[in-house]
mmCIF file of C-alpha atoms and ligand atoms in Angstrom:
data_model
loop_
_atom_site.group_PDB
_atom_site.id
_atom_site.type_symbol
_atom_site.label_atom_id
_atom_site.label_comp_id
_atom_site.label_asym_id
_atom_site.label_seq_id
_atom_site.Cartn_x
_atom_site.Cartn_y
_atom_site.Cartn_z
ATOM 1 C CA MET K 1 70.943 98.384 9.054
ATOM 2 C CA SER K 2 71.563 101.524 11.052
ATOM 3 C CA TYR K 3 72.791 100.731 14.564
ATOM 4 C CA VAL K 4 73.882 103.313 17.136
ATOM 5 C CA LYS K 5 75.806 102.720 20.357
ATOM 6 C CA THR K 6 75.406 105.047 23.319
ATOM 7 C CA THR K 7 75.186 105.093 27.087
ATOM 8 C CA GLY K 8 72.068 106.490 28.683
ATOM 9 C CA ILE K 9 69.719 106.493 31.645
ATOM 10 C CA VAL K 10 66.041 105.545 31.472
ATOM 11 C CA ILE K 11 64.003 108.571 32.601
ATOM 12 C CA LYS K 12 60.496 107.391 31.690
ATOM 13 C CA GLU K 13 58.799 104.093 30.878
ATOM 14 C CA VAL K 14 55.378 103.358 29.443
ATOM 15 C CA HIS K 15 54.078 99.803 29.249
ATOM 16 C CA THR K 16 52.615 98.816 25.886
ATOM 17 C CA GLY K 17 51.203 95.623 24.460
ATOM 18 C CA GLU K 18 51.592 92.391 26.404
ATOM 19 C CA ALA K 19 55.234 92.683 27.399
ATOM 20 C CA ASP K 20 56.743 95.733 25.664
ATOM 21 C CA LYS K 21 57.852 99.129 26.884
ATOM 22 C CA ILE K 22 58.381 102.516 25.308
ATOM 23 C CA LEU K 23 61.268 104.229 27.070
ATOM 24 C CA THR K 24 62.524 107.770 27.223
ATOM 25 C CA ILE K 25 66.297 107.616 27.590
ATOM 26 C CA PHE K 26 68.621 110.539 28.336
ATOM 27 C CA THR K 27 71.687 109.526 26.340
ATOM 28 C CA ARG K 28 75.255 110.727 26.199
ATOM 29 C CA ASN K 29 75.407 111.042 22.401
ATOM 30 C CA LEU K 30 71.840 111.696 21.240
ATOM 31 C CA GLY K 31 70.247 113.755 24.005
ATOM 32 C CA LYS K 32 66.744 112.609 24.907
ATOM 33 C CA ILE K 33 65.402 109.767 22.755
ATOM 34 C CA THR K 34 62.358 107.526 22.626
ATOM 35 C CA ALA K 35 63.024 103.828 22.176
ATOM 36 C CA SER K 36 60.900 100.716 22.139
ATOM 37 C CA ALA K 37 61.986 97.705 24.167
ATOM 38 C CA LYS K 38 60.255 94.681 22.713
ATOM 39 C CA GLY K 39 59.452 91.950 25.220
ATOM 40 C CA ALA K 40 61.350 93.795 27.991
ATOM 41 C CA ARG K 41 58.712 92.899 30.595
ATOM 42 C CA ARG K 42 59.081 89.140 30.060
ATOM 43 C CA PRO K 43 60.893 87.580 33.046
ATOM 44 C CA ARG K 44 63.561 85.993 30.863
ATOM 45 C CA SER K 45 64.100 88.944 28.513
ATOM 46 C CA ARG K 46 67.744 89.974 28.026
ATOM 47 C CA LEU K 47 66.512 93.587 28.126
ATOM 48 C CA ILE K 48 64.813 93.302 31.518
ATOM 49 C CA ALA K 49 67.628 94.703 33.712
ATOM 50 C CA GLY K 50 68.860 97.559 31.543
ATOM 51 C CA THR K 51 65.421 98.937 30.705
ATOM 52 C CA GLN K 52 64.324 99.635 34.296
ATOM 53 C CA LEU K 53 63.579 103.217 35.287
ATOM 54 C CA LEU K 54 66.764 105.050 36.433
ATOM 55 C CA CYS K 55 69.034 102.302 35.128
ATOM 56 C CA TYR K 56 72.196 103.638 33.437
ATOM 57 C CA SER K 57 73.272 101.294 30.645
ATOM 58 C CA ASP K 58 75.248 100.773 27.458
ATOM 59 C CA PHE K 59 72.696 100.584 24.652
ATOM 60 C CA VAL K 60 72.841 99.291 21.090
ATOM 61 C CA LEU K 61 69.919 100.907 19.270
ATOM 62 C CA PHE K 62 68.373 100.398 15.874
ATOM 63 C CA LYS K 63 67.205 103.636 14.299
ATOM 64 C CA GLY K 64 63.675 103.113 12.991
ATOM 65 C CA LYS K 65 61.450 105.557 11.135
ATOM 66 C CA GLU K 66 59.567 106.817 14.176
ATOM 67 C CA MET K 67 61.745 105.831 17.082
ATOM 68 C CA TYR K 68 64.735 103.791 18.095
ATOM 69 C CA SER K 69 64.385 100.187 19.178
ATOM 70 C CA ILE K 70 66.707 98.613 21.698
ATOM 71 C CA ASN K 71 68.766 95.796 20.280
ATOM 72 C CA SER K 72 70.790 95.110 23.429
ATOM 73 C CA CYS K 73 71.749 96.749 26.712
ATOM 74 C CA ASP K 74 74.329 96.179 29.441
ATOM 75 C CA VAL K 75 73.802 97.689 32.870
ATOM 76 C CA ILE K 76 76.510 100.088 34.056
ATOM 77 C CA GLU K 77 74.819 101.423 37.231
ATOM 78 C CA PRO K 78 71.328 100.376 38.354
ATOM 79 C CA PHE K 79 71.081 102.749 41.382
ATOM 80 C CA TYR K 80 69.267 99.936 43.222
ATOM 81 C CA ASP K 81 69.584 101.536 46.662
ATOM 82 C CA ILE K 82 67.357 104.428 45.643
ATOM 83 C CA ARG K 83 64.412 102.015 45.545
ATOM 84 C CA ASN K 84 64.897 101.030 49.198
ATOM 85 C CA SER K 85 63.810 104.371 50.630
ATOM 86 C CA ILE K 86 60.703 106.400 49.906
ATOM 87 C CA GLU K 87 62.687 109.567 50.630
ATOM 88 C CA LYS K 88 65.459 108.684 48.158
ATOM 89 C CA LEU K 89 62.926 107.572 45.557
ATOM 90 C CA THR K 90 60.950 110.819 45.865
ATOM 91 C CA CYS K 91 64.092 112.946 45.430
ATOM 92 C CA ALA K 92 65.174 110.875 42.411
ATOM 93 C CA ALA K 93 61.678 111.141 40.887
ATOM 94 C CA HIS K 94 61.733 114.930 41.357
ATOM 95 C CA MET K 95 65.118 115.259 39.623
ATOM 96 C CA THR K 96 63.953 112.905 36.849
ATOM 97 C CA ASP K 97 60.870 115.093 36.238
ATOM 98 C CA ILE K 98 63.133 118.102 35.740
ATOM 99 C CA ILE K 99 65.479 116.193 33.402
ATOM 100 C CA ASN K 100 62.485 115.001 31.371
ATOM 101 C CA ASP K 101 61.423 118.628 30.938
ATOM 102 C CA ILE K 102 64.762 120.196 30.074
ATOM 103 C CA ALA K 103 66.450 117.453 27.999
ATOM 104 C CA GLN K 104 66.036 117.896 24.248
ATOM 105 C CA GLU K 105 66.129 115.423 21.382
ATOM 106 C CA ASN K 106 69.373 115.446 19.412
ATOM 107 C CA GLN K 107 70.900 117.877 21.878
ATOM 108 C CA PRO K 108 73.334 115.950 24.045
ATOM 109 C CA SER K 109 74.489 117.693 27.208
ATOM 110 C CA ILE K 110 77.330 115.838 28.861
ATOM 111 C CA ASP K 111 77.391 118.256 31.826
ATOM 112 C CA VAL K 112 73.692 117.781 32.577
ATOM 113 C CA LEU K 113 74.034 113.998 32.266
ATOM 114 C CA LYS K 114 77.097 113.991 34.578
ATOM 115 C CA LEU K 115 75.307 116.155 37.144
ATOM 116 C CA PHE K 116 72.230 113.909 37.062
ATOM 117 C CA LEU K 117 74.282 110.703 37.405
ATOM 118 C CA ASN K 118 76.478 112.164 40.184
ATOM 119 C CA SER K 119 73.400 113.368 42.077
ATOM 120 C CA LEU K 120 71.694 109.978 41.785
ATOM 121 C CA TYR K 121 74.916 108.326 42.942
ATOM 122 C CA MET K 122 75.044 110.629 45.993
ATOM 123 C CA ILE K 123 71.410 109.883 46.828
ATOM 124 C CA SER K 124 71.968 106.172 46.352
ATOM 125 C CA ASN K 125 75.346 105.687 48.016
ATOM 126 C CA SER K 126 76.370 108.587 50.244
ATOM 127 C CA LYS K 127 75.364 109.669 53.737
ATOM 128 C CA ARG K 128 74.841 113.252 52.591
ATOM 129 C CA PRO K 129 71.257 114.426 53.343
ATOM 130 C CA VAL K 130 69.187 113.812 50.235
ATOM 131 C CA LEU K 131 67.542 117.252 50.339
ATOM 132 C CA GLN K 132 70.985 118.827 50.178
ATOM 133 C CA VAL K 133 71.793 116.752 47.085
ATOM 134 C CA VAL K 134 68.553 117.924 45.448
ATOM 135 C CA SER K 135 69.329 121.601 46.166
ATOM 136 C CA ILE K 136 72.856 121.281 44.781
ATOM 137 C CA PHE K 137 71.436 119.525 41.705
ATOM 138 C CA GLU K 138 68.862 122.288 41.153
ATOM 139 C CA ILE K 139 71.265 125.227 41.500
ATOM 140 C CA LYS K 140 73.986 123.608 39.383
ATOM 141 C CA LEU K 141 71.511 122.487 36.716
ATOM 142 C CA LEU K 142 70.113 126.011 36.377
ATOM 143 C CA SER K 143 73.692 127.314 36.149
ATOM 144 C CA ILE K 144 74.517 124.858 33.331
ATOM 145 C CA LEU K 145 71.299 125.824 31.518
ATOM 146 C CA GLY K 146 72.324 129.482 31.488
ATOM 147 C CA PHE K 147 70.399 130.647 34.574
ATOM 148 C CA ALA K 148 73.399 130.904 36.900
ATOM 149 C CA PRO K 149 72.565 133.384 39.655
ATOM 150 C CA TRP K 150 74.932 136.350 40.159
ATOM 151 C CA VAL K 151 76.829 135.373 43.306
ATOM 152 C CA ASN K 152 79.990 137.430 42.901
ATOM 153 C CA GLY K 153 78.947 140.264 45.213
ATOM 154 C CA CYS K 154 75.838 142.451 45.110
ATOM 155 C CA VAL K 155 74.091 142.244 41.740
ATOM 156 C CA ASN K 156 72.865 145.816 42.188
ATOM 157 C CA CYS K 157 75.827 147.867 43.437
ATOM 158 C CA GLY K 158 78.734 145.435 43.028
ATOM 159 C CA LYS K 159 79.746 145.410 46.717
ATOM 160 C CA LYS K 160 81.741 142.233 47.302
ATOM 161 C CA GLU K 161 80.839 140.553 50.601
ATOM 162 C CA PHE K 162 79.156 137.415 51.881
ATOM 163 C CA GLU K 163 77.935 139.020 55.119
ATOM 164 C CA ASN K 164 74.548 140.715 55.256
ATOM 165 C CA ILE K 165 73.622 139.336 51.883
ATOM 166 C CA SER K 166 70.210 138.267 50.581
ATOM 167 C CA PHE K 167 69.176 136.298 47.508
ATOM 168 C CA SER K 168 67.059 138.351 45.127
ATOM 169 C CA PHE K 169 64.753 136.370 42.834
ATOM 170 C CA VAL K 170 63.898 139.573 40.989
ATOM 171 C CA LYS K 171 67.562 140.395 40.246
ATOM 172 C CA CYS K 172 68.588 136.699 40.024
ATOM 173 C CA GLY K 173 71.457 136.833 42.493
ATOM 174 C CA PHE K 174 72.988 138.178 45.702
ATOM 175 C CA ILE K 175 71.962 141.584 46.888
ATOM 176 C CA CYS K 176 73.570 143.558 49.753
ATOM 177 C CA LYS K 177 71.863 144.992 52.828
ATOM 178 C CA ASP K 178 71.745 148.532 51.394
ATOM 179 C CA CYS K 179 70.042 147.396 48.183
ATOM 180 C CA THR K 180 67.608 144.896 49.764
ATOM 181 C CA ALA K 181 65.057 147.465 50.973
ATOM 182 C CA ALA K 182 63.370 147.753 47.581
ATOM 183 C CA ASP K 183 63.127 143.962 47.133
ATOM 184 C CA LYS K 184 60.579 142.507 49.522
ATOM 185 C CA SER K 185 60.835 138.952 48.146
ATOM 186 C CA ALA K 186 64.607 138.669 48.723
ATOM 187 C CA VAL K 187 65.623 135.907 51.139
ATOM 188 C CA ARG K 188 68.207 136.734 53.796
ATOM 189 C CA LEU K 189 71.227 134.399 53.760
ATOM 190 C CA SER K 190 73.756 133.558 56.444
ATOM 191 C CA GLU K 191 77.399 133.901 55.443
ATOM 192 C CA GLY K 192 77.652 130.081 55.323
ATOM 193 C CA ALA K 193 74.693 129.733 52.973
ATOM 194 C CA ALA K 194 75.983 132.514 50.681
ATOM 195 C CA LYS K 195 79.399 130.830 50.492
ATOM 196 C CA ALA K 196 77.807 127.436 49.834
ATOM 197 C CA ILE K 197 75.706 128.815 46.946
ATOM 198 C CA PHE K 198 78.808 130.543 45.538
ATOM 199 C CA TYR K 199 80.646 127.209 45.757
ATOM 200 C CA ILE K 200 77.870 125.288 43.958
ATOM 201 C CA VAL K 201 77.731 127.798 41.092
ATOM 202 C CA TYR K 202 81.515 127.972 40.565
ATOM 203 C CA SER K 203 82.830 124.500 41.468
ATOM 204 C CA ASN K 204 83.576 121.972 38.752
ATOM 205 C CA MET K 205 81.396 118.909 38.473
ATOM 206 C CA GLN K 206 83.880 116.574 40.171
ATOM 207 C CA ASN K 207 84.017 118.609 43.387
ATOM 208 C CA ILE K 208 80.469 119.840 43.543
ATOM 209 C CA PHE K 209 79.483 117.672 46.515
ATOM 210 C CA ASN K 210 82.752 118.262 48.396
ATOM 211 C CA PHE K 211 81.612 120.743 51.001
ATOM 212 C CA GLU K 212 80.068 120.476 54.429
ATOM 213 C CA ALA K 213 77.041 122.462 55.528
ATOM 214 C CA SER K 214 75.039 122.627 58.754
ATOM 215 C CA CYS K 215 71.326 121.801 58.854
ATOM 216 C CA ASP K 216 70.483 125.512 59.109
ATOM 217 C CA VAL K 217 72.573 126.330 56.046
ATOM 218 C CA LEU K 218 70.965 123.398 54.257
ATOM 219 C CA ASP K 219 67.497 124.805 55.015
ATOM 220 C CA GLU K 220 68.522 128.209 53.623
ATOM 221 C CA ILE K 221 69.920 126.703 50.409
ATOM 222 C CA ARG K 222 66.803 124.538 50.026
ATOM 223 C CA ARG K 223 64.542 127.566 50.316
ATOM 224 C CA VAL K 224 66.498 129.497 47.677
ATOM 225 C CA SER K 225 66.873 126.608 45.210
ATOM 226 C CA LYS K 226 63.183 125.711 45.397
ATOM 227 C CA ILE K 227 61.958 129.232 44.595
ATOM 228 C CA TYR K 228 64.714 129.886 42.033
ATOM 229 C CA LEU K 229 63.889 126.647 40.179
ATOM 230 C CA LYS K 230 60.189 127.506 40.073
ATOM 231 C CA ARG K 231 60.840 131.006 38.761
ATOM 232 C CA GLN K 232 63.439 130.080 36.154
ATOM 233 C CA LEU K 233 61.711 126.985 34.736
ATOM 234 C CA GLU K 234 58.249 128.505 35.243
ATOM 235 C CA LYS K 235 56.914 125.282 36.679
ATOM 236 C CA ASP K 236 55.933 124.176 40.148
ATOM 237 C CA TYR K 237 57.391 120.724 40.766
ATOM 238 C CA LYS K 238 55.216 119.044 43.372
ATOM 239 C CA LYS K 239 56.821 115.668 44.140
ATOM 240 C CA MET K 240 59.009 116.988 46.960
ATOM 241 C CA ASP K 241 55.895 118.201 48.807
ATOM 242 C CA PHE K 242 55.186 114.523 49.435
ATOM 243 C CA LEU K 243 58.207 114.376 51.773
ATOM 244 C CA LYS K 244 56.751 117.199 53.844
ATOM 245 C CA CYS K 245 53.462 115.263 54.148
ATOM 246 C CA LEU K 246 55.418 112.138 55.068
ATOM 247 C CA LYS K 247 57.388 114.022 57.737
ATOM 248 C CA SER K 248 54.346 115.656 59.310
ATOM 249 C CA HIS K 249 52.506 112.324 59.239
ATOM 250 C CA LYS K 250 55.423 110.641 61.043
ATOM 251 C CA GLU K 251 55.606 113.457 63.578
ATOM 252 C CA GLY K 252 51.852 113.234 64.095
ATOM 253 C CA ILE K 253 52.017 109.577 65.130
HETATM 254 ZN ZN1 ZN H 301 74.206 146.478 46.828
#
């Protein structure tokens, strides 16, 4: 019998049969895998807790011909608090969509897994605005995947400054005032926003959330990360739009 032990987080679940599930799990050792969880929807199943969406667990898996099957699982972090807020849940669902798209089978990425888990932890447990967590997640993820923007001065002429800088989506990085004229889609950044983006790209994973930013700076970073994500991954992720609808609905009442 071929058993494998790994930790991983459930990023997709599909109900099958009377009480089974097919899970997509982003694991530490195996990258993205598909695994069946027999009987996991029965109330007394020993798999019920660890096979919930967004649950991070220790898994013992049996390697079958077509997919793994879960022999046992022990919950490490269930991220329960995320389920208590529609805003938190939407942000987590958005990040999970991206992870589902970029994670590959048999290609473990410890940095991506750490970033995802840290971001979920921040959304679940910290007072940091959730939109800020999502922007940091997006910029850092793209950096890990090889799409790090050039933030070490002007990408065009090399001038090193954080004042009068814009973010160029065409050049994939910072661009100075003198070079911006030819790039109509560049987004002007305050010095604070430019420094924050520089920090996100260059900081190590442990310190990535250790900076303060004003609401205005947050809005600037959000604008950049949203467009940059869409351009680099060539996909328009729509789940976050729901928060805008929710906000305008609330304001309309
Ligand atoms: Zn320049």
